Tab-separated table of C-alpha atoms and ligand atoms in Angstrom:
chain	number	residue	atom	x	y	z
L	1	MET	CA	54.573	-100.997	-100.863
L	2	GLY	CA	56.880	-98.200	-102.077
L	3	LYS	CA	56.232	-94.491	-101.093
L	4	ARG	CA	53.811	-92.477	-103.219
L	5	TYR	CA	53.742	-88.814	-104.102
L	6	HIS	CA	51.146	-86.476	-105.308
L	7	LEU	CA	52.311	-83.118	-107.006
L	8	THR	CA	50.026	-80.232	-107.860
L	9	THR	CA	51.548	-77.535	-110.264
L	10	PHE	CA	50.470	-73.987	-110.483
L	11	GLY	CA	51.700	-71.233	-112.770
L	12	CYS	CA	53.593	-71.078	-116.042
L	13	GLN	CA	55.379	-73.592	-118.389
L	14	MET	CA	58.578	-73.009	-116.349
L	15	ASN	CA	56.920	-74.597	-113.400
L	16	GLU	CA	55.378	-77.458	-115.561
L	17	HIS	CA	58.874	-78.279	-116.562
L	18	ASP	CA	60.261	-77.887	-113.134
L	19	SER	CA	57.490	-80.437	-112.111
L	20	GLU	CA	58.393	-82.824	-114.636
L	21	ARG	CA	61.955	-82.800	-113.226
L	22	MET	CA	60.631	-83.210	-109.647
L	23	LYS	CA	58.628	-86.254	-110.882
L	24	GLY	CA	61.742	-87.671	-112.527
L	25	MET	CA	63.769	-87.225	-109.393
L	26	LEU	CA	61.173	-88.713	-107.196
L	27	GLU	CA	60.899	-91.740	-109.485
L	28	SER	CA	64.591	-92.115	-109.509
L	29	LEU	CA	64.364	-92.282	-105.599
L	30	GLY	CA	61.592	-95.029	-105.763
L	31	TYR	CA	58.604	-93.037	-105.429
L	32	SER	CA	55.604	-93.583	-107.468
L	33	GLU	CA	52.831	-91.249	-108.475
L	34	ALA	CA	49.324	-91.428	-106.455
L	35	ALA	CA	46.324	-90.558	-108.299
L	36	ASP	CA	44.730	-88.962	-105.265
L	37	ARG	CA	46.309	-86.563	-102.781
L	38	GLY	CA	44.775	-88.712	-99.994
L	39	ASP	CA	46.773	-91.775	-101.130
L	40	ALA	CA	50.178	-90.004	-100.998
L	41	ASP	CA	52.971	-90.160	-98.467
L	42	LEU	CA	54.289	-86.994	-99.850
L	43	ILE	CA	52.182	-84.138	-100.860
L	44	LEU	CA	53.835	-81.621	-103.105
L	45	PHE	CA	53.115	-78.351	-104.480
L	46	ASN	CA	54.813	-76.346	-107.257
L	47	THR	CA	53.557	-72.870	-106.598
L	48	CYS	CA	53.171	-69.576	-108.485
L	49	SER	CA	52.798	-66.071	-107.012
L	50	ILE	CA	52.425	-64.128	-110.307
L	51	ARG	CA	49.136	-62.699	-109.226
L	52	GLU	CA	47.126	-62.603	-106.096
L	53	LYS	CA	44.546	-65.096	-107.422
L	54	ALA	CA	47.394	-67.679	-107.756
L	55	ASP	CA	48.268	-67.213	-104.162
L	56	ASP	CA	44.711	-67.776	-102.940
L	57	ARG	CA	44.166	-70.974	-105.066
L	58	PHE	CA	47.201	-72.473	-103.632
L	59	ILE	CA	46.412	-71.677	-100.014
L	60	ALA	CA	43.045	-73.551	-100.308
L	61	HIS	CA	44.795	-76.602	-101.572
L	62	LEU	CA	47.420	-76.356	-98.888
L	63	ARG	CA	44.723	-76.215	-96.160
L	64	GLU	CA	43.302	-79.408	-97.680
L	65	ALA	CA	46.657	-81.127	-97.420
L	66	ASN	CA	46.873	-80.147	-93.755
L	67	ALA	CA	43.392	-81.788	-93.024
L	68	LEU	CA	44.796	-85.015	-94.828
L	69	LYS	CA	47.888	-84.809	-92.712
L	70	ARG	CA	45.920	-84.607	-89.459
L	71	ARG	CA	44.501	-87.990	-90.403
L	72	ALA	CA	47.777	-89.406	-91.390
L	73	PRO	CA	50.481	-87.581	-89.358
L	74	ASN	CA	53.506	-89.321	-91.206
L	75	THR	CA	52.393	-87.478	-94.441
L	76	VAL	CA	55.258	-85.188	-95.682
L	77	ILE	CA	54.108	-81.781	-97.081
L	78	GLY	CA	56.497	-79.966	-99.356
L	79	VAL	CA	56.118	-76.572	-101.014
L	80	GLY	CA	58.282	-75.597	-104.011
L	81	GLY	CA	58.221	-72.776	-106.500
L	82	CYS	CA	57.913	-69.098	-106.632
L	83	TRP	CA	55.406	-68.568	-103.818
L	84	ALA	CA	57.772	-70.537	-101.546
L	85	GLN	CA	60.699	-68.415	-102.672
L	86	SER	CA	58.773	-65.106	-102.195
L	87	VAL	CA	57.712	-66.107	-98.472
L	88	LYS	CA	60.952	-68.080	-97.605
L	89	ASP	CA	61.087	-69.172	-94.082
L	90	GLU	CA	58.014	-67.328	-93.244
L	91	VAL	CA	56.081	-70.354	-94.668
L	92	PHE	CA	56.845	-72.429	-91.383
L	93	GLN	CA	55.432	-69.782	-89.209
L	94	ARG	CA	52.208	-69.316	-91.044
L	95	PHE	CA	51.739	-72.902	-91.995
L	96	PRO	CA	53.609	-75.044	-89.274
L	97	PHE	CA	52.576	-78.344	-90.858
L	98	VAL	CA	54.907	-77.738	-93.889
L	99	ASP	CA	57.786	-80.028	-93.626
L	100	VAL	CA	60.035	-78.813	-96.600
L	101	ALA	CA	60.034	-75.674	-98.747
L	102	PHE	CA	62.309	-74.808	-101.649
L	103	GLY	CA	62.417	-72.136	-104.245
L	104	PRO	CA	62.635	-72.740	-108.059
L	105	GLY	CA	66.472	-73.005	-107.933
L	106	GLN	CA	66.602	-75.644	-105.268
L	107	VAL	CA	64.494	-78.596	-106.675
L	108	HIS	CA	67.496	-80.902	-106.290
L	109	ARG	CA	67.422	-80.242	-102.530
L	110	LEU	CA	64.156	-82.103	-102.325
L	111	ALA	CA	65.925	-85.275	-102.868
L	112	GLU	CA	68.413	-84.385	-100.172
L	113	PHE	CA	65.599	-83.643	-97.702
L	114	LEU	CA	63.767	-86.920	-98.471
L	115	THR	CA	66.962	-89.048	-98.153
L	116	SER	CA	68.145	-87.554	-94.835
L	117	ASP	CA	66.552	-88.460	-91.637
L	118	SER	CA	65.716	-84.858	-90.840
L	119	LEU	CA	62.699	-84.435	-88.749
L	120	THR	CA	62.598	-80.788	-88.589
L	121	ALA	CA	61.192	-78.318	-91.172
L	122	GLN	CA	63.747	-77.394	-93.758
L	123	GLY	CA	63.969	-74.403	-96.212
L	124	TYR	CA	66.126	-73.963	-99.318
L	125	PHE	CA	66.126	-70.662	-101.030
L	126	GLU	CA	69.438	-70.163	-102.709
L	127	PHE	CA	69.591	-69.462	-106.411
L	128	GLU	CA	72.039	-72.143	-107.871
L	129	GLY	CA	71.844	-75.021	-110.474
L	130	PHE	CA	69.341	-75.687	-113.283
L	131	THR	CA	66.376	-77.970	-112.910
L	132	GLY	CA	67.130	-78.889	-116.407
L	133	ASP	CA	70.064	-80.990	-115.305
L	134	LEU	CA	67.788	-83.332	-113.291
L	135	PRO	CA	66.054	-86.332	-114.866
L	136	ALA	CA	62.548	-85.680	-116.303
L	137	LYS	CA	59.269	-87.524	-116.515
L	138	ARG	CA	57.502	-85.975	-119.440
L	139	ALA	CA	53.759	-85.394	-119.595
L	140	ARG	CA	53.630	-86.068	-123.190
L	141	GLU	CA	56.084	-88.415	-125.073
L	142	PHE	CA	56.452	-86.324	-128.126
L	143	GLN	CA	56.893	-82.872	-126.598
L	144	GLY	CA	59.627	-81.666	-124.433
L	145	TRP	CA	60.647	-78.635	-122.788
L	146	LEU	CA	64.245	-77.102	-122.998
L	147	GLN	CA	64.979	-74.733	-120.172
L	148	ILE	CA	67.734	-72.377	-121.799
L	149	SER	CA	68.088	-69.963	-118.962
L	150	VAL	CA	66.754	-69.251	-115.416
L	151	GLY	CA	66.064	-65.899	-113.929
L	152	CYS	CA	65.352	-62.488	-115.350
L	153	ASN	CA	67.531	-59.389	-115.272
L	154	CYS	CA	64.609	-57.109	-116.276
L	155	VAL	CA	62.939	-54.889	-113.535
L	156	CYS	CA	59.345	-54.635	-114.684
L	157	SER	CA	57.834	-52.738	-111.840
L	158	TYR	CA	54.792	-55.060	-111.399
L	159	CYS	CA	56.561	-58.355	-111.574
L	160	ILE	CA	57.563	-60.750	-108.796
L	161	VAL	CA	59.618	-63.063	-110.929
L	162	PRO	CA	63.104	-61.393	-110.696
L	163	SER	CA	62.729	-61.862	-106.896
L	164	THR	CA	61.540	-65.431	-107.165
L	165	ARG	CA	63.919	-66.801	-109.804
L	166	GLY	CA	66.973	-64.533	-109.386
L	167	ARG	CA	69.472	-63.112	-111.888
L	168	GLU	CA	69.568	-64.412	-115.485
L	169	VAL	CA	71.913	-67.407	-116.043
L	170	SER	CA	72.140	-69.082	-119.490
L	171	ARG	CA	72.898	-72.759	-119.684
L	172	ASP	CA	75.848	-73.778	-121.840
L	173	PRO	CA	74.923	-74.346	-125.600
L	174	GLU	CA	76.680	-77.680	-125.905
L	175	THR	CA	74.614	-79.091	-122.898
L	176	LEU	CA	71.480	-77.859	-124.457
L	177	VAL	CA	72.180	-79.285	-127.934
L	178	ALA	CA	73.118	-82.745	-126.215
L	179	GLU	CA	69.891	-82.438	-124.268
L	180	VAL	CA	67.809	-81.916	-127.448
L	181	ARG	CA	69.558	-84.850	-129.136
L	182	ARG	CA	68.677	-87.019	-126.185
L	183	LEU	CA	65.152	-85.673	-126.390
L	184	ALA	CA	64.828	-86.620	-130.036
L	185	ALA	CA	66.312	-90.015	-129.545
L	186	ASP	CA	63.648	-90.471	-126.921
L	187	GLY	CA	60.785	-89.655	-129.311
L	188	VAL	CA	60.300	-86.030	-128.816
L	189	SER	CA	59.602	-84.203	-132.126
L	190	GLU	CA	58.446	-80.808	-130.737
L	191	VAL	CA	60.581	-78.896	-128.460
L	192	THR	CA	59.820	-75.682	-126.565
L	193	LEU	CA	62.812	-73.386	-125.396
L	194	LEU	CA	61.923	-71.811	-122.041
L	195	GLY	CA	63.318	-68.711	-120.409
L	196	GLN	CA	61.860	-65.526	-118.847
L	197	ASN	CA	63.463	-63.500	-121.736
L	198	VAL	CA	64.585	-66.105	-124.171
L	199	ASN	CA	66.113	-63.654	-126.614
L	200	SER	CA	68.555	-62.263	-124.197
L	201	TYR	CA	70.072	-65.907	-124.054
L	202	GLY	CA	73.737	-66.357	-124.076
L	203	ARG	CA	74.858	-62.672	-123.254
L	204	ASP	CA	76.193	-63.890	-119.869
L	205	LEU	CA	78.095	-66.783	-121.186
L	206	PRO	CA	82.034	-66.385	-121.430
L	207	GLY	CA	83.372	-65.340	-124.904
L	208	GLU	CA	84.428	-68.648	-126.375
L	209	ARG	CA	81.105	-70.373	-125.491
L	210	ARG	CA	78.903	-67.378	-126.323
L	211	LEU	CA	76.084	-68.032	-128.682
L	212	SER	CA	73.168	-65.781	-129.802
L	213	PHE	CA	69.484	-67.002	-129.302
L	214	SER	CA	69.111	-67.157	-133.038
L	215	ASP	CA	72.291	-69.332	-133.492
L	216	LEU	CA	70.915	-71.553	-130.545
L	217	LEU	CA	67.691	-71.985	-132.737
L	218	ARG	CA	69.718	-72.867	-135.633
L	219	ARG	CA	71.705	-75.560	-133.657
L	220	VAL	CA	68.454	-77.004	-132.298
L	221	ASP	CA	66.851	-76.979	-135.899
L	222	ALA	CA	69.774	-78.997	-137.029
L	223	VAL	CA	69.044	-81.929	-134.650
L	224	PRO	CA	67.633	-84.827	-136.681
L	225	GLY	CA	64.001	-85.651	-135.447
L	226	ILE	CA	63.001	-82.309	-134.337
L	227	ARG	CA	60.103	-81.167	-136.481
L	228	ARG	CA	58.877	-78.139	-134.433
L	229	ILE	CA	60.624	-75.646	-132.387
L	230	ARG	CA	58.735	-73.209	-130.170
L	231	TYR	CA	59.964	-70.630	-127.573
L	232	THR	CA	58.646	-68.329	-124.883
L	233	SER	CA	58.860	-65.665	-123.894
L	234	PRO	CA	60.823	-63.215	-125.907
L	235	HIS	CA	60.949	-59.588	-124.735
L	236	PRO	CA	60.140	-56.968	-127.194
L	237	LYS	CA	63.178	-54.894	-126.461
L	238	ASP	CA	65.542	-57.777	-127.552
L	239	MET	CA	63.500	-58.893	-130.474
L	240	ARG	CA	65.894	-58.305	-133.447
L	241	GLU	CA	65.945	-59.088	-137.103
L	242	ASP	CA	68.079	-62.245	-136.683
L	243	VAL	CA	65.434	-63.941	-134.661
L	244	ILE	CA	62.654	-62.963	-137.271
L	245	LEU	CA	64.898	-63.980	-140.132
L	246	ALA	CA	65.475	-67.413	-138.312
L	247	HIS	CA	61.676	-67.976	-138.634
L	248	ALA	CA	61.868	-67.565	-142.383
L	249	GLU	CA	64.881	-69.728	-142.730
L	250	LEU	CA	64.586	-72.649	-140.260
L	251	GLY	CA	62.353	-75.512	-141.234
L	252	ALA	CA	61.385	-76.499	-137.668
L	253	LEU	CA	60.873	-73.115	-136.128
L	254	CYS	CA	57.104	-72.592	-135.896
L	255	GLU	CA	55.075	-69.677	-137.392
L	256	HIS	CA	54.164	-68.227	-133.957
L	257	ILE	CA	55.574	-65.448	-131.824
L	258	HIS	CA	54.535	-64.531	-128.466
L	259	LEU	CA	55.443	-60.823	-127.966
L	260	PRO	CA	54.242	-59.591	-124.606
L	261	LEU	CA	52.824	-55.959	-125.050
L	262	GLN	CA	51.666	-55.252	-121.472
L	263	SER	CA	50.287	-51.815	-122.346
L	264	GLY	CA	49.922	-49.716	-125.428
L	265	SER	CA	50.474	-46.587	-123.666
L	266	SER	CA	54.237	-45.222	-123.595
L	267	PRO	CA	54.015	-43.396	-120.378
L	268	VAL	CA	52.401	-46.670	-118.708
L	269	LEU	CA	55.157	-48.842	-120.434
L	270	LYS	CA	57.666	-46.354	-118.872
L	271	ARG	CA	56.358	-46.752	-115.399
L	272	MET	CA	56.239	-50.470	-115.971
L	273	ARG	CA	59.916	-50.109	-116.691
L	274	ARG	CA	59.462	-52.242	-119.992
L	275	THR	CA	62.167	-50.127	-121.621
L	276	TYR	CA	60.262	-49.958	-125.048
L	277	THR	CA	57.659	-47.391	-126.316
L	278	ARG	CA	54.420	-48.053	-128.197
L	279	GLU	CA	56.147	-47.003	-131.380
L	280	ARG	CA	59.112	-49.336	-130.936
L	281	TYR	CA	56.881	-52.227	-130.229
L	282	LEU	CA	54.786	-51.491	-133.302
L	283	ASP	CA	57.977	-51.274	-135.147
L	284	ARG	CA	58.899	-54.743	-134.140
L	285	VAL	CA	55.419	-55.942	-135.226
L	286	ALA	CA	55.853	-54.209	-138.633
L	287	LEU	CA	59.180	-56.072	-139.076
L	288	ILE	CA	57.552	-59.381	-138.200
L	289	ARG	CA	54.697	-58.745	-140.710
L	290	GLU	CA	57.229	-57.723	-143.329
L	291	HIS	CA	59.304	-60.874	-143.137
L	292	LEU	CA	56.626	-63.357	-141.928
L	293	PRO	CA	53.230	-62.182	-143.062
L	294	ASP	CA	51.460	-65.467	-142.186
L	295	CYS	CA	53.088	-65.735	-138.600
L	296	ALA	CA	50.794	-65.941	-135.758
L	297	LEU	CA	51.306	-63.139	-133.207
L	298	THR	CA	50.019	-63.515	-129.536
L	299	THR	CA	50.644	-61.343	-126.516
L	300	ASP	CA	50.134	-60.640	-122.798
L	301	ILE	CA	48.267	-57.359	-121.630
L	302	ILE	CA	47.775	-55.979	-118.126
L	303	VAL	CA	44.894	-53.599	-117.549
L	304	GLY	CA	44.572	-51.292	-114.593
L	305	PHE	CA	48.275	-50.644	-113.886
L	306	PRO	CA	48.582	-47.801	-111.152
L	307	GLY	CA	47.756	-44.507	-112.772
L	308	GLU	CA	46.320	-45.991	-116.076
L	309	THR	CA	43.862	-43.234	-117.314
L	310	GLU	CA	41.056	-43.708	-119.853
L	311	GLU	CA	43.371	-42.287	-122.420
L	312	ASP	CA	46.199	-44.812	-121.601
L	313	PHE	CA	43.591	-47.711	-121.847
L	314	ARG	CA	42.363	-46.441	-125.090
L	315	ARG	CA	45.854	-46.483	-126.347
L	316	THR	CA	46.052	-50.262	-125.492
L	317	LEU	CA	42.780	-50.865	-127.322
L	318	GLU	CA	44.300	-49.214	-130.274
L	319	VAL	CA	47.096	-51.358	-130.483
L	320	ALA	CA	45.104	-54.479	-129.935
L	321	GLU	CA	42.929	-53.375	-132.858
L	322	GLU	CA	45.919	-52.326	-134.925
L	323	VAL	CA	47.983	-55.378	-134.458
L	324	GLY	CA	45.131	-57.902	-134.671
L	325	TYR	CA	46.593	-60.604	-132.417
L	326	ASP	CA	45.874	-64.289	-133.053
L	327	GLY	CA	45.345	-64.583	-129.289
L	328	ALA	CA	46.135	-62.958	-125.933
L	329	PHE	CA	46.362	-63.448	-122.380
L	330	THR	CA	44.813	-60.541	-120.543
L	331	PHE	CA	45.260	-59.791	-116.845
L	332	LEU	CA	43.981	-57.553	-114.146
L	333	TYR	CA	46.901	-55.809	-112.677
L	334	SER	CA	47.608	-57.322	-109.177
L	335	PRO	CA	49.933	-55.739	-106.771
L	336	ARG	CA	52.741	-57.985	-105.544
L	337	ARG	CA	54.671	-57.760	-102.390
L	338	GLY	CA	58.024	-56.276	-102.710
L	339	THR	CA	57.366	-54.937	-106.207
L	340	GLU	CA	57.715	-51.188	-107.118
L	341	ALA	CA	54.290	-50.840	-108.714
L	342	ALA	CA	52.654	-51.921	-105.512
L	343	GLU	CA	53.829	-48.814	-103.907
L	344	LEU	CA	52.722	-46.460	-106.646
L	345	ASP	CA	49.915	-44.035	-106.250
L	346	GLY	CA	46.792	-44.148	-108.357
L	347	GLN	CA	45.784	-47.775	-107.829
L	348	VAL	CA	42.737	-48.427	-110.236
L	349	PRO	CA	39.600	-49.576	-108.511
L	350	HIS	CA	38.755	-53.228	-108.975
L	351	GLU	CA	35.490	-52.643	-110.915
L	352	LEU	CA	37.073	-50.283	-113.286
L	353	LYS	CA	39.828	-52.895	-114.022
L	354	VAL	CA	37.126	-55.442	-114.787
L	355	GLU	CA	35.189	-53.048	-117.181
L	356	ARG	CA	38.487	-52.450	-118.930
L	357	LEU	CA	39.254	-56.091	-119.192
L	358	GLU	CA	35.869	-56.891	-120.660
L	359	GLN	CA	36.359	-54.119	-123.381
L	360	LEU	CA	39.807	-55.393	-124.239
L	361	VAL	CA	38.677	-58.904	-124.358
L	362	GLU	CA	36.019	-58.029	-126.849
L	363	VAL	CA	38.498	-56.353	-129.218
L	364	ILE	CA	40.961	-59.201	-128.807
L	365	GLN	CA	38.368	-61.870	-129.465
L	366	ARG	CA	36.859	-60.019	-132.533
L	367	ARG	CA	40.199	-59.461	-134.164
L	368	ALA	CA	41.368	-62.924	-133.424
L	369	ALA	CA	38.368	-64.448	-135.026
L	370	GLU	CA	38.950	-62.352	-138.047
L	371	ARG	CA	42.693	-63.220	-138.291
L	372	ALA	CA	41.608	-66.992	-138.009
L	373	GLN	CA	39.619	-66.782	-141.229
L	374	ARG	CA	42.843	-66.893	-143.189
L	375	PHE	CA	43.128	-70.685	-142.377
L	376	VAL	CA	39.718	-71.648	-143.726
L	377	GLY	CA	40.173	-73.743	-146.818
L	378	ARG	CA	43.876	-74.460	-146.252
L	379	THR	CA	45.376	-77.752	-145.399
L	380	LEU	CA	47.561	-77.608	-142.350
L	381	GLU	CA	49.865	-79.926	-140.522
L	382	VAL	CA	48.403	-80.806	-137.221
L	383	LEU	CA	50.298	-82.507	-134.450
L	384	VAL	CA	47.743	-84.876	-132.821
L	385	GLU	CA	47.469	-84.456	-129.073
L	386	GLY	CA	44.481	-86.694	-128.269
L	387	PRO	CA	40.643	-86.742	-128.260
L	388	SER	CA	38.869	-83.529	-128.502
L	389	ARG	CA	37.719	-82.084	-125.181
L	390	THR	CA	34.188	-81.276	-126.335
L	391	ASP	CA	33.623	-84.465	-128.554
L	392	PRO	CA	35.589	-87.515	-127.831
L	393	THR	CA	34.726	-88.965	-131.249
L	394	ARG	CA	36.847	-86.227	-132.799
L	395	LEU	CA	40.563	-85.559	-132.527
L	396	ARG	CA	42.343	-82.465	-131.198
L	397	GLY	CA	45.816	-81.186	-132.192
L	398	ARG	CA	47.734	-78.206	-132.782
L	399	THR	CA	49.037	-76.336	-135.979
L	400	ARG	CA	52.387	-74.927	-136.275
L	401	HIS	CA	50.729	-71.518	-135.602
L	402	ASN	CA	49.809	-72.925	-132.187
L	403	LYS	CA	46.049	-73.021	-133.135
L	404	VAL	CA	44.104	-75.863	-131.453
L	405	VAL	CA	42.121	-77.820	-133.950
L	406	ASN	CA	39.154	-80.123	-133.409
L	407	PHE	CA	38.883	-82.480	-136.442
L	408	ASP	CA	37.470	-85.575	-137.822
L	409	GLY	CA	40.083	-88.208	-138.790
L	410	LEU	CA	42.406	-90.938	-137.611
L	411	GLY	CA	45.653	-90.579	-135.896
L	412	THR	CA	47.615	-91.327	-132.613
L	413	PRO	CA	48.960	-88.737	-130.275
L	414	GLY	CA	52.308	-87.567	-131.703
L	415	GLU	CA	51.604	-88.148	-135.192
L	416	TYR	CA	51.643	-85.175	-137.844
L	417	VAL	CA	48.649	-85.255	-140.063
L	418	PRO	CA	47.326	-82.934	-142.809
L	419	VAL	CA	43.912	-81.300	-141.866
L	420	THR	CA	41.800	-79.204	-144.085
L	421	ILE	CA	40.292	-76.342	-142.188
L	422	THR	CA	36.626	-75.856	-142.529
L	423	GLY	CA	35.867	-73.354	-139.755
L	424	ALA	CA	37.377	-70.862	-137.415
L	425	THR	CA	36.549	-69.080	-134.177
L	426	SER	CA	38.708	-66.809	-132.158
L	427	GLN	CA	40.017	-69.684	-130.081
L	428	THR	CA	39.935	-72.684	-132.210
L	429	LEU	CA	39.742	-74.161	-135.590
L	430	THR	CA	37.627	-77.082	-137.012
L	431	GLY	CA	38.592	-79.355	-139.936
L	432	GLU	CA	38.604	-82.805	-141.497
L	433	MET	CA	41.719	-84.792	-141.996
L	434	SER	CA	42.712	-84.803	-145.575
L	435	LEU	CA	43.242	-88.330	-146.607
L	436	LEU	CA	44.395	-87.509	-150.088
L	437	ALA	CA	47.122	-85.382	-148.875
L	438	ARG	CA	48.153	-88.003	-146.324
L	439	ALA	CA	48.293	-90.570	-149.154
L	440	ALA	CA	50.324	-88.284	-151.123
L	441	GLY	CA	52.788	-88.038	-148.431
J	1	SAH	N1	58.735	-63.297	-118.616
J	1	SAH	C1	57.674	-63.323	-119.286
J	1	SAH	C2	56.306	-63.569	-118.692
J	1	SAH	C3	56.285	-63.532	-117.179
J	1	SAH	S1	54.818	-63.572	-116.411
J	1	SAH	C4	57.639	-62.038	-120.118
J	1	SAH	O1	58.066	-60.990	-119.652
J	1	SAH	O2	57.004	-62.158	-121.224
J	1	SAH	C5	53.419	-63.756	-117.426
J	1	SAH	C6	52.593	-62.523	-117.680
J	1	SAH	O3	51.941	-62.302	-116.410
J	1	SAH	C7	53.251	-61.326	-117.896
J	1	SAH	O4	53.666	-61.057	-119.312
J	1	SAH	C8	52.383	-60.169	-117.492
J	1	SAH	O5	51.408	-59.795	-118.508
J	1	SAH	C9	51.500	-60.943	-116.378
J	1	SAH	N2	51.954	-60.350	-115.058
J	1	SAH	C10	53.164	-60.349	-114.411
J	1	SAH	N3	52.921	-59.787	-113.158
J	1	SAH	C11	51.667	-59.373	-113.156
J	1	SAH	C12	50.898	-58.555	-112.124
J	1	SAH	N4	51.512	-58.201	-110.961
J	1	SAH	N5	49.596	-58.406	-112.392
J	1	SAH	C13	49.041	-58.732	-113.439
J	1	SAH	N6	49.670	-59.426	-114.452
J	1	SAH	C14	50.985	-59.620	-114.243
J	2	SF4	FE1	58.737	-60.307	-115.091
J	2	SF4	FE2	59.531	-58.463	-116.945
J	2	SF4	FE3	61.230	-60.342	-116.353
J	2	SF4	FE4	59.038	-60.932	-117.768
J	2	SF4	S1	60.685	-59.567	-118.401
J	2	SF4	S2	59.624	-62.090	-115.975
J	2	SF4	S3	57.423	-59.434	-116.906
J	2	SF4	S4	60.473	-58.812	-114.911
J	3	F3S	FE1	56.049	-68.888	-113.401
J	3	F3S	FE2	54.417	-67.940	-111.520
J	3	F3S	FE3	56.917	-68.213	-111.037
J	3	F3S	S1	54.250	-67.387	-113.594
J	3	F3S	S2	57.976	-67.790	-113.030
J	3	F3S	S3	55.674	-69.880	-111.611
J	3	F3S	S4	55.488	-66.692	-110.319
């Protein structure tokens, strides 16, 4: 029987995408996927280090893998991704049972390691190449990721990513458009463009090949078969009118913008090195609302950044109240090794962070529930993803605004169906498939 692998993925969409590439690569080497870790010859982890909790979760899994290896000593244990990059060769001292470790830029080296007869532990931590150039095994047939750049040139003082993913490098536009064409030919109708700062795309490309992010969106929109385009994340400092206007102009570009706020207080933003102020952020929101009144807006917010006062926090609550996000990811600030903010004075006690988070979540959810009422009574295009998680007799899908909808109706995953929305909470919509609209077209 051929060799089997088991892969556990932590972290963001970037990692999900890298994992699809790892799977594609392993299958091209003749490996097949094992349902259980205990049945695998190769136990792999694609790790994240964005917050301390991410580290802790992963270490528990790694210990379990070690226990399995003690029973089956030929098992190979591999650790890839951002955590691996952040500790580098130290991984072999701390966890001597690990056979191979590699950073996010070194996924292709995994194949090299597996096909060599190397018996010693190997680590690969250069920044080079794009996982996007490797074959992929997609989790869903109809949805695809497109890695448009790697790395990040920002220096947000709390963030570990610049040190784990390196400097920003954009992929060539022709390569990207060709990849979208291939995805479309392969049945993908929804594509998500990925980068740490997508709207700075292209600035590092040589003159004759340079393309702005909005022009890249235009090129992707023109590919036949692509019905929905999403992207994550844009940085507020680079959110210009051309990208906002592209939403109004391009048929496939979805009515959703994820615009990370991080804090509503300008002095905190300054210490975070976000390079925009509260006013400039709100100005971007006003521009979005002016051109795209119905567009969903979501965000990321960190509470308890070092030195955050009650007044600073109140400013964040105010922005959340004023903007009225359709949804938000909220985080407790977590000091990360090697980052500037971890060394700052005024670290906020854990209990206070938790208290502030609760207050913030209350505002976010209340405003999101209010915002969601605008969908009730409307018939929206829903991309069917599968059965509802709470009630398997119903279906679950997503609107162009990126809202999850649980609904009664018929449809197979990957199909676009019209759904009349009958109810809305802060998180999800409910509805009924509109048969008339379907019959009409
Ligand atoms: N490049 C993306 C997101 C990167 S990480 C962007 O800039 O938008 C995703 C989110 O994790 C960030 O937006 C931030 O809100 C949060 N985050 C990053 N580092 C963190 C830390 N040290 N503690 C708490 N949250 C953090
Ligand atoms: Fe981290 Fe800031 Fe870069 Fe996002 S933009 S990845 S938060 S450094
Ligand atoms: Fe993503 Fe986590 Fe790395 S959020 S970029 S996998 S540190």
